[in-house]
Short mmCIF file of C-alpha atoms in Angstrom, two decimals:
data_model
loop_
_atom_site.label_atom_id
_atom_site.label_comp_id
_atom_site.label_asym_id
_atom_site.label_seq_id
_atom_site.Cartn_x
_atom_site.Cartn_y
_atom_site.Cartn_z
CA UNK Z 852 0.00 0.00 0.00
CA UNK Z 853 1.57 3.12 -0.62
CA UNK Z 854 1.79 6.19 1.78
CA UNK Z 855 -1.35 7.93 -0.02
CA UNK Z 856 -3.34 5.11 0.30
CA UNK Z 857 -2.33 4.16 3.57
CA UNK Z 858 -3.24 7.98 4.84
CA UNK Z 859 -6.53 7.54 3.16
CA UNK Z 860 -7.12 4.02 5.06
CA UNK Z 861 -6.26 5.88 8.33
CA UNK Z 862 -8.53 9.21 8.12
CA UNK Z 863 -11.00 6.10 7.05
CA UNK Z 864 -10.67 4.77 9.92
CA UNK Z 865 -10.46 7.55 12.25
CA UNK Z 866 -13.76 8.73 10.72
CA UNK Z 867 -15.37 5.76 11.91
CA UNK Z 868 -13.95 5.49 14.98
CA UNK Z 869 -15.63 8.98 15.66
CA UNK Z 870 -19.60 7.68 14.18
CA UNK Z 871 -19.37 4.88 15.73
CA UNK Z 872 -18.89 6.54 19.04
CA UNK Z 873 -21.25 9.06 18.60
CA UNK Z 874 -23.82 6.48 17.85
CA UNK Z 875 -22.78 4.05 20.61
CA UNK Z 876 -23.89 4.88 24.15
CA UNK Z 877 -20.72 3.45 26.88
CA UNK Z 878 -22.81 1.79 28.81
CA UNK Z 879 -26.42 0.47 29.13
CA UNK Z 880 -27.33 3.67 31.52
CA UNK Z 881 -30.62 3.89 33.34
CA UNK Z 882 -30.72 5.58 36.70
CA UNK Z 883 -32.91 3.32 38.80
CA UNK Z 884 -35.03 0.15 37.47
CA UNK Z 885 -38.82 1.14 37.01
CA UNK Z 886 -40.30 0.19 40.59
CA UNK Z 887 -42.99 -2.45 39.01
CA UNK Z 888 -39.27 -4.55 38.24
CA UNK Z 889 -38.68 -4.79 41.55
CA UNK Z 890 -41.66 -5.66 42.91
CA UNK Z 891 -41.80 -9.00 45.29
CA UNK Z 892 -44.33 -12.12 45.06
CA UNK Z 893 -45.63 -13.84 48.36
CA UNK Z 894 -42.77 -15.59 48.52
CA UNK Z 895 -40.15 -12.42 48.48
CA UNK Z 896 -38.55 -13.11 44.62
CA UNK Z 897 -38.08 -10.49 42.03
CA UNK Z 898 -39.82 -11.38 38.35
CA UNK Z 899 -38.00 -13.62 36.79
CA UNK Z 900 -38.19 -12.00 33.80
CA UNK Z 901 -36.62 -8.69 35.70
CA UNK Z 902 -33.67 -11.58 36.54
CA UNK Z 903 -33.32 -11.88 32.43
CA UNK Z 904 -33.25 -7.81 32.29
CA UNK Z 905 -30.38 -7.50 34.61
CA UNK Z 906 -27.97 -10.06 33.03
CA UNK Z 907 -28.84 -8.99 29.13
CA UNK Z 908 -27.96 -5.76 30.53
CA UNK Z 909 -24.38 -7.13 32.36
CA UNK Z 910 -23.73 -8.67 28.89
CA UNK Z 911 -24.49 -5.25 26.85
CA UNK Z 912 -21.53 -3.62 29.29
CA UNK Z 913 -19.23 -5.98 28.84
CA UNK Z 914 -19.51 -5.68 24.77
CA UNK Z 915 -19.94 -1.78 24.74
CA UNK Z 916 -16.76 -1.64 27.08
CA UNK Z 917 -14.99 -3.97 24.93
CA UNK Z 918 -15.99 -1.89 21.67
CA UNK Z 919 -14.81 1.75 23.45
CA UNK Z 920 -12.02 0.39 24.57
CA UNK Z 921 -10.80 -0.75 20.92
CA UNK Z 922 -11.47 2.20 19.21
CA UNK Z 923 -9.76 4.32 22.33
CA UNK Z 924 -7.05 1.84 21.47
CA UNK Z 925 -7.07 1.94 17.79
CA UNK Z 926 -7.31 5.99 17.33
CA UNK Z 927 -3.88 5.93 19.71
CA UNK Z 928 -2.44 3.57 17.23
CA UNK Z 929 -3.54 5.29 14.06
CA UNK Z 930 -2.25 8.52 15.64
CA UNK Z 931 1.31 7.00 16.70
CA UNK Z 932 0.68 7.41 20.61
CA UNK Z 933 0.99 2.85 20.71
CA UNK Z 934 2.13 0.50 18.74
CA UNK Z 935 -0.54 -1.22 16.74
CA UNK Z 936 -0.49 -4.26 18.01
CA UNK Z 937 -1.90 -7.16 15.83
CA UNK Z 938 -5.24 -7.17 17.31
CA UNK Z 939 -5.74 -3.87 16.45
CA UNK Z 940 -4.42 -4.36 13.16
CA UNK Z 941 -7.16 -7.12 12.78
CA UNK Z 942 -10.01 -4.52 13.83
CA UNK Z 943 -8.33 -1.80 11.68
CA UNK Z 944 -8.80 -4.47 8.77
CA UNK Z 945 -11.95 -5.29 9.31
CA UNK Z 946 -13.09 -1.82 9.52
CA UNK Z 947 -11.49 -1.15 6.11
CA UNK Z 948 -13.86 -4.27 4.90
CA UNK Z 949 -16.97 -2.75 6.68
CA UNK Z 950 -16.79 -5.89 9.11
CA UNK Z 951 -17.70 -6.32 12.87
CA UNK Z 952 -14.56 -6.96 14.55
CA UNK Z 953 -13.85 -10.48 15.66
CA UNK Z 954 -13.40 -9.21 19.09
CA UNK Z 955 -16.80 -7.35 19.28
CA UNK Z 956 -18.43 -10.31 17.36
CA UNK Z 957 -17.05 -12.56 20.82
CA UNK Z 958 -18.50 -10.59 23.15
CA UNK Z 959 -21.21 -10.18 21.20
CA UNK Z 960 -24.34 -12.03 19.58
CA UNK Z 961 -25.00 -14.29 16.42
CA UNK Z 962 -25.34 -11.79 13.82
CA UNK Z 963 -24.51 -11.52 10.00
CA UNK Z 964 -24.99 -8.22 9.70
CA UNK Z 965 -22.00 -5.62 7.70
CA UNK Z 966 -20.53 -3.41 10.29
CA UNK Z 967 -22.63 -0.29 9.39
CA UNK Z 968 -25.95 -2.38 10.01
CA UNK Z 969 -24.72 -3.91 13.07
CA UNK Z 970 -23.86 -0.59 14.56
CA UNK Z 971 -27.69 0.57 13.52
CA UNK Z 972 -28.79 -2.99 15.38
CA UNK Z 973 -27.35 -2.48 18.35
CA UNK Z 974 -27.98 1.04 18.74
CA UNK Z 975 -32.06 -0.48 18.79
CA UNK Z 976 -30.93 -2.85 20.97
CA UNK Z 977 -29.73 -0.54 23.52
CA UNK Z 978 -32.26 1.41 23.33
CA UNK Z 979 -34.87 -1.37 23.93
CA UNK Z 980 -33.47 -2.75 27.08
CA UNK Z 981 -32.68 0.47 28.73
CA UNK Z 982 -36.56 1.45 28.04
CA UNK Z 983 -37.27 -1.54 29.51
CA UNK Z 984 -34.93 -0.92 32.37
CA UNK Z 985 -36.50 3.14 32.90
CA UNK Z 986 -39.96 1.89 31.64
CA UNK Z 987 -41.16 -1.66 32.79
CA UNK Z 988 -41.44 -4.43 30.80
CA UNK Z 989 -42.75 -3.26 27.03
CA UNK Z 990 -45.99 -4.51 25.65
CA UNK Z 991 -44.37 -6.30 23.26
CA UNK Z 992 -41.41 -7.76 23.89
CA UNK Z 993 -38.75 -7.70 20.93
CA UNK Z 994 -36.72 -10.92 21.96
CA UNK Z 995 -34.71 -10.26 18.76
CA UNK Z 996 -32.90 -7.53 20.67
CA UNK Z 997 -31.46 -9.72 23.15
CA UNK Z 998 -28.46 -11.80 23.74
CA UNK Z 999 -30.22 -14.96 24.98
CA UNK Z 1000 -34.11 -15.30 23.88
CA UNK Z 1001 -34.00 -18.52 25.38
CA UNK Z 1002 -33.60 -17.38 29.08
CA UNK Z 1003 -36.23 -14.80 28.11
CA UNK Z 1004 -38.70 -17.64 27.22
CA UNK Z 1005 -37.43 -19.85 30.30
CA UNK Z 1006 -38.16 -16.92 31.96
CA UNK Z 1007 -41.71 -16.47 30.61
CA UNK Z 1008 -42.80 -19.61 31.83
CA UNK Z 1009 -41.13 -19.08 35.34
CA UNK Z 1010 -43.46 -16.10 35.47
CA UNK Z 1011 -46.94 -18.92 34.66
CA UNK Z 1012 -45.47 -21.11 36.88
CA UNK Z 1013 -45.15 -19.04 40.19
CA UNK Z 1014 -48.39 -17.20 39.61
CA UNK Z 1015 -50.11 -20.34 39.01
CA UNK Z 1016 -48.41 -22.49 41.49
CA UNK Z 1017 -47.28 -25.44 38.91
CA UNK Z 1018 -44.42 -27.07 38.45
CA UNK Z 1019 -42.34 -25.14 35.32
CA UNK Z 1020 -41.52 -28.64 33.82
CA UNK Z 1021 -45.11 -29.36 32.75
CA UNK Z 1022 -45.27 -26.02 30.77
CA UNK Z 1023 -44.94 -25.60 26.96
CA UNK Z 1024 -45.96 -22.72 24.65
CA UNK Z 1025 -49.06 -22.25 22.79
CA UNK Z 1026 -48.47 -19.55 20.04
CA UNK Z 1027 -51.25 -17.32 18.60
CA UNK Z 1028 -50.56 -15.15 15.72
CA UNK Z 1029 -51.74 -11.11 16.99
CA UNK Z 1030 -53.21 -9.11 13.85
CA UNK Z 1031 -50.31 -6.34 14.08
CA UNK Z 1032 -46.94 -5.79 12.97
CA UNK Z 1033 -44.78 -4.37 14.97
CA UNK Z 1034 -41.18 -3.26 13.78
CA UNK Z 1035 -38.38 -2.03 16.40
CA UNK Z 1036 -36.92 0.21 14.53
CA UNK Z 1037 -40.23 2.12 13.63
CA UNK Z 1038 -40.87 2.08 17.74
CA UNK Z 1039 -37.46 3.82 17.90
CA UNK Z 1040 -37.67 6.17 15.28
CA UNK Z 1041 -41.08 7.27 16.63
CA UNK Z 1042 -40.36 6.83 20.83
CA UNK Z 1043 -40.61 10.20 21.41
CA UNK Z 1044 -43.17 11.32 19.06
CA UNK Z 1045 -45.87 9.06 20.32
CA UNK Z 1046 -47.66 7.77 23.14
CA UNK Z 1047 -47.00 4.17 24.42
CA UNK Z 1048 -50.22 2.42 23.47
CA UNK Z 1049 -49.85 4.44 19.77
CA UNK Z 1050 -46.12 2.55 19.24
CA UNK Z 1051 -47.67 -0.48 20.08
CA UNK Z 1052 -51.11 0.30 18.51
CA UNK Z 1053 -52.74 -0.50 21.11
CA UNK Z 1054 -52.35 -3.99 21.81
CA UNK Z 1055 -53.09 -4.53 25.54
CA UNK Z 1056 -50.46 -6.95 27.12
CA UNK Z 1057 -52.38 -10.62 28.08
CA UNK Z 1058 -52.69 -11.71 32.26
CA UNK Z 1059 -50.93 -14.88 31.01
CA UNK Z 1060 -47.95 -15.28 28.91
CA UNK Z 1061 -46.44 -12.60 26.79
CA UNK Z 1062 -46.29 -10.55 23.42
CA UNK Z 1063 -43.29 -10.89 21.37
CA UNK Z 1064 -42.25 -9.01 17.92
CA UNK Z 1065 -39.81 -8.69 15.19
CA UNK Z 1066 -39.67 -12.27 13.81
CA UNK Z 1067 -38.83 -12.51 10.37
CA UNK Z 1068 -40.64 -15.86 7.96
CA UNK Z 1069 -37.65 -17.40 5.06
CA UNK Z 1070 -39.83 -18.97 2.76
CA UNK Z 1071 -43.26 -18.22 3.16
CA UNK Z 1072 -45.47 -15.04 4.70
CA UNK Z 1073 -48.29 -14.97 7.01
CA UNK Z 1074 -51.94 -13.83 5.38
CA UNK Z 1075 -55.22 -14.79 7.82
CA UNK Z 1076 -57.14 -14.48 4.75
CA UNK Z 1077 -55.38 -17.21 3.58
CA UNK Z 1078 -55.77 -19.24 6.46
CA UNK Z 1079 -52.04 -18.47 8.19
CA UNK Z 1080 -49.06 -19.42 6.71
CA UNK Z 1081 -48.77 -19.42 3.19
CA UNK Z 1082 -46.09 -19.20 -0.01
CA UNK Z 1083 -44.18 -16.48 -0.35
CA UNK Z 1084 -45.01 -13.73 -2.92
CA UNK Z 1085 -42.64 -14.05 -5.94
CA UNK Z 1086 -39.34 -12.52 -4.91
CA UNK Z 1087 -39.93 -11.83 -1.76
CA UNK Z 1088 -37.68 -13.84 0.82
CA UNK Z 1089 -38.43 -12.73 3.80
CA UNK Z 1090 -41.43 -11.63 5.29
CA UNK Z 1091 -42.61 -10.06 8.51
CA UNK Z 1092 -44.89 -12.34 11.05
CA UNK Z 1093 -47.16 -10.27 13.18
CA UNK Z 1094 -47.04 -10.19 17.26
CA UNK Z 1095 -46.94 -13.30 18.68
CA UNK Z 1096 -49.18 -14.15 21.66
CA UNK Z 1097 -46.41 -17.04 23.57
CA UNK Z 1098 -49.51 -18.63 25.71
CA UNK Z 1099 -47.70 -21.41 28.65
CA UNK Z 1100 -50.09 -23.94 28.78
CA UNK Z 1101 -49.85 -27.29 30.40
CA UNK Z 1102 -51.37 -29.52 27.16
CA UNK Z 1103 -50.76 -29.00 23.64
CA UNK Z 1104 -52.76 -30.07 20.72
CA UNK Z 1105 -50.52 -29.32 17.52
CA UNK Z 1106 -53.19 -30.49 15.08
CA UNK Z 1107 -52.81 -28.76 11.49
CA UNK Z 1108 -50.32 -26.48 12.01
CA UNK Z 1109 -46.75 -26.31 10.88
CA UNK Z 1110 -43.74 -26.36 14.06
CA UNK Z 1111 -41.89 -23.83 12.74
CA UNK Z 1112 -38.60 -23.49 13.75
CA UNK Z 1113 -37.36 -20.68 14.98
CA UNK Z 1114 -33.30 -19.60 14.59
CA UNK Z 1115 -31.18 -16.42 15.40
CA UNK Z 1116 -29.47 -15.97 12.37
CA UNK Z 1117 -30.73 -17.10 9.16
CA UNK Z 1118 -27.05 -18.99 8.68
CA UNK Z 1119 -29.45 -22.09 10.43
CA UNK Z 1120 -25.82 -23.93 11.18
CA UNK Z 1121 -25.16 -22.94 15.06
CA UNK Z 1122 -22.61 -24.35 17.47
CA UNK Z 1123 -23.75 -27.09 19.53
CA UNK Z 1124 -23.98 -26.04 23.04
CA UNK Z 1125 -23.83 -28.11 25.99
CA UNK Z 1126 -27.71 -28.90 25.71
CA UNK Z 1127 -27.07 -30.92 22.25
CA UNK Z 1128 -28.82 -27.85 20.35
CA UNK Z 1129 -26.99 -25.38 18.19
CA UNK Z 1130 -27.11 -21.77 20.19
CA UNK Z 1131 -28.64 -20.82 16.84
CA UNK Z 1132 -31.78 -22.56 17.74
CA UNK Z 1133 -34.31 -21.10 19.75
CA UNK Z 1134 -37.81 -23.24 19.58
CA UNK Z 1135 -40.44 -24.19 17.52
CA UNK Z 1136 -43.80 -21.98 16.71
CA UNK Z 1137 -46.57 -23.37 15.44
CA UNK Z 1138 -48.08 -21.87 12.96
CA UNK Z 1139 -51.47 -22.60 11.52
CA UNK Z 1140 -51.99 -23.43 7.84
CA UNK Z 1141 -54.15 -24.84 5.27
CA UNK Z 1142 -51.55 -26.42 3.63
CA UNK Z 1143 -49.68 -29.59 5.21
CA UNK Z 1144 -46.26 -29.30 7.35
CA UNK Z 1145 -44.86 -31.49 4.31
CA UNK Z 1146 -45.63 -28.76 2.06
CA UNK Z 1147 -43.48 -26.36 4.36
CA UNK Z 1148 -40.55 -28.95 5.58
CA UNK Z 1149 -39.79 -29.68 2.22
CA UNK Z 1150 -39.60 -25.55 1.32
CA UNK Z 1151 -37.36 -25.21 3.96
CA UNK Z 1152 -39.47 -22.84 5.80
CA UNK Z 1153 -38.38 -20.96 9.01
CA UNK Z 1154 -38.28 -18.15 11.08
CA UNK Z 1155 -35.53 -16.04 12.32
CA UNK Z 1156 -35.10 -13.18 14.30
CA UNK Z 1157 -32.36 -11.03 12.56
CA UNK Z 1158 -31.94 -11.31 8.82
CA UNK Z 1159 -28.51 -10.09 6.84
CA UNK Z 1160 -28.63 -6.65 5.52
#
């Protein structure tokens, strides 16, 4: 590379160093957890979901001091105040790429996105559990957004299983399909334009199980008219599923409808953690339809909960 180049590379870099930090809060900061958090059952314990909050928000820390501290790190470098080391030279390559940084991506969660759109993702996801940290729990909750969805679901049913006094093994989700869409980064473009119940149009959150947003269908679309799930419109791969009501329930009847499986990342190939299920994996929804699962194993149909852009 010669020195022009290399100059250009540099004031590249340095430019993004300084939008990404703009864009990027240092920490997850809320002042005090919304009171209805901390509130105690019969039996003195804190929601379980409020448990979830607390450790997605540990793990947001840990990757937003991770990312300051590398571009502190690489702007000294770039400068000539340290030597660049060669894991600095790896994020100053992958910057020059438009790629996350392998160190962020470690600290961080499954995603495919291009640096650019990853910084825009986690931005929203910041945002989201700090609300819910200031606010309550949302609505809707937009499990997308978070680290571990499974603990947030584990979580869920904790939340049946105290207030209904049963044991948390016997519980299993029932899924029904709300009739809105809701997209996060619509709720936070328009936060503080609008009222509450107007970002979530309304919806009124159930007594029993919880509202979830933001999935994403590969290879189909949901249309009620049509009876639930059907084929995707030519050209279109990916298509937006409304809310989903996750109902615990203690006995299932699957009948007609199609388990869906639902994965992080639509790379469906995860790591297999210690519970013999790739970390990509998160469960299956059932979805109804008027044509036959066959129809929709052999199409390769799924849902995911971020999608490449």
């Amino acid at each position: 590379m010669g020195e022009e180049a290399m100059a250009a590379m540099d004031k590249m870099c340095l430019e993004k160093i300084d939008s990404i930090r703009k864009l990027i809060a240092p920490s997850v900061a809320y002042d005090e957890l919304h009171p209805s958090l901390l509130q105690r059952d019969a039996k003195n314990r804190i929601p379980s979901l409020t448990t979830v909050l607390l450790q997605e928000v540990d793990r947001f820390d840990r990757l937003l001091s991770v990312l300051h501290g590398s571009l502190r790190d690489l702007e000294k470098a770039i400068q000539g105040f340290v030597v660049m080391s060669e894991s600095l030279e790896t994020i100053y390559r992958a910057f020059g790429n438009n790629q996350v940084p392998q160190a962020w991506h470690s600290k961080g969660y499954l995603s495919t996105k291009t640096l650019a759109s990853w910084v825009t993702d986690l931005q929203h996801r910041i945002e989201y559990v700090r609300n819910w940290c200031v606010e309550g729990l949302p609505t809707s909750s937009w499990v997308c957004g978070l680290f571990f969805p499974q603990s947030f679901l584990t979580g869920t049913l904790q939340t049946y299983a105290r207030k209904h006094n049963v044991p948390i093994d016997t519980l299993r989700f029932d899924f029904e399909i709300m009739s809105v869409t809701l997209h996060q980064a619509a709720i936070y473009e328009e936060r503080s334009k609008k009222e509450t119940n107007e970002l979530f149009q309304n919806l009124n959150p159930p007594s029993d199980g919880i509202f979830i947003h933001g999935l994403f269908i590969e290879a189909g679309r949901w249309d009620p008219a049509e009876g639930g799930l059907c084929d995707a419109r030519h050209r279109e791969l990916i298509a937006h599923l409304p809310v989903v009501w996750l109902k615990p329930c203690t006995d299932l009847t699957v009948g007609q409808r199609y388990e869906a499986p639902l994965y992080k990342t639509s790379v469906r190939a995860g790591v297999l953690s210690t519970t013999g299920q790739s970390t990509n994996f998160v469960l299956s929804v059932l979805l109804d339809s008027e044509l036959p699962p066959d129809h929709w194993i052999l199409r390769g149909t799924a849902l995911v909960t971020l999608i490449t852009d």
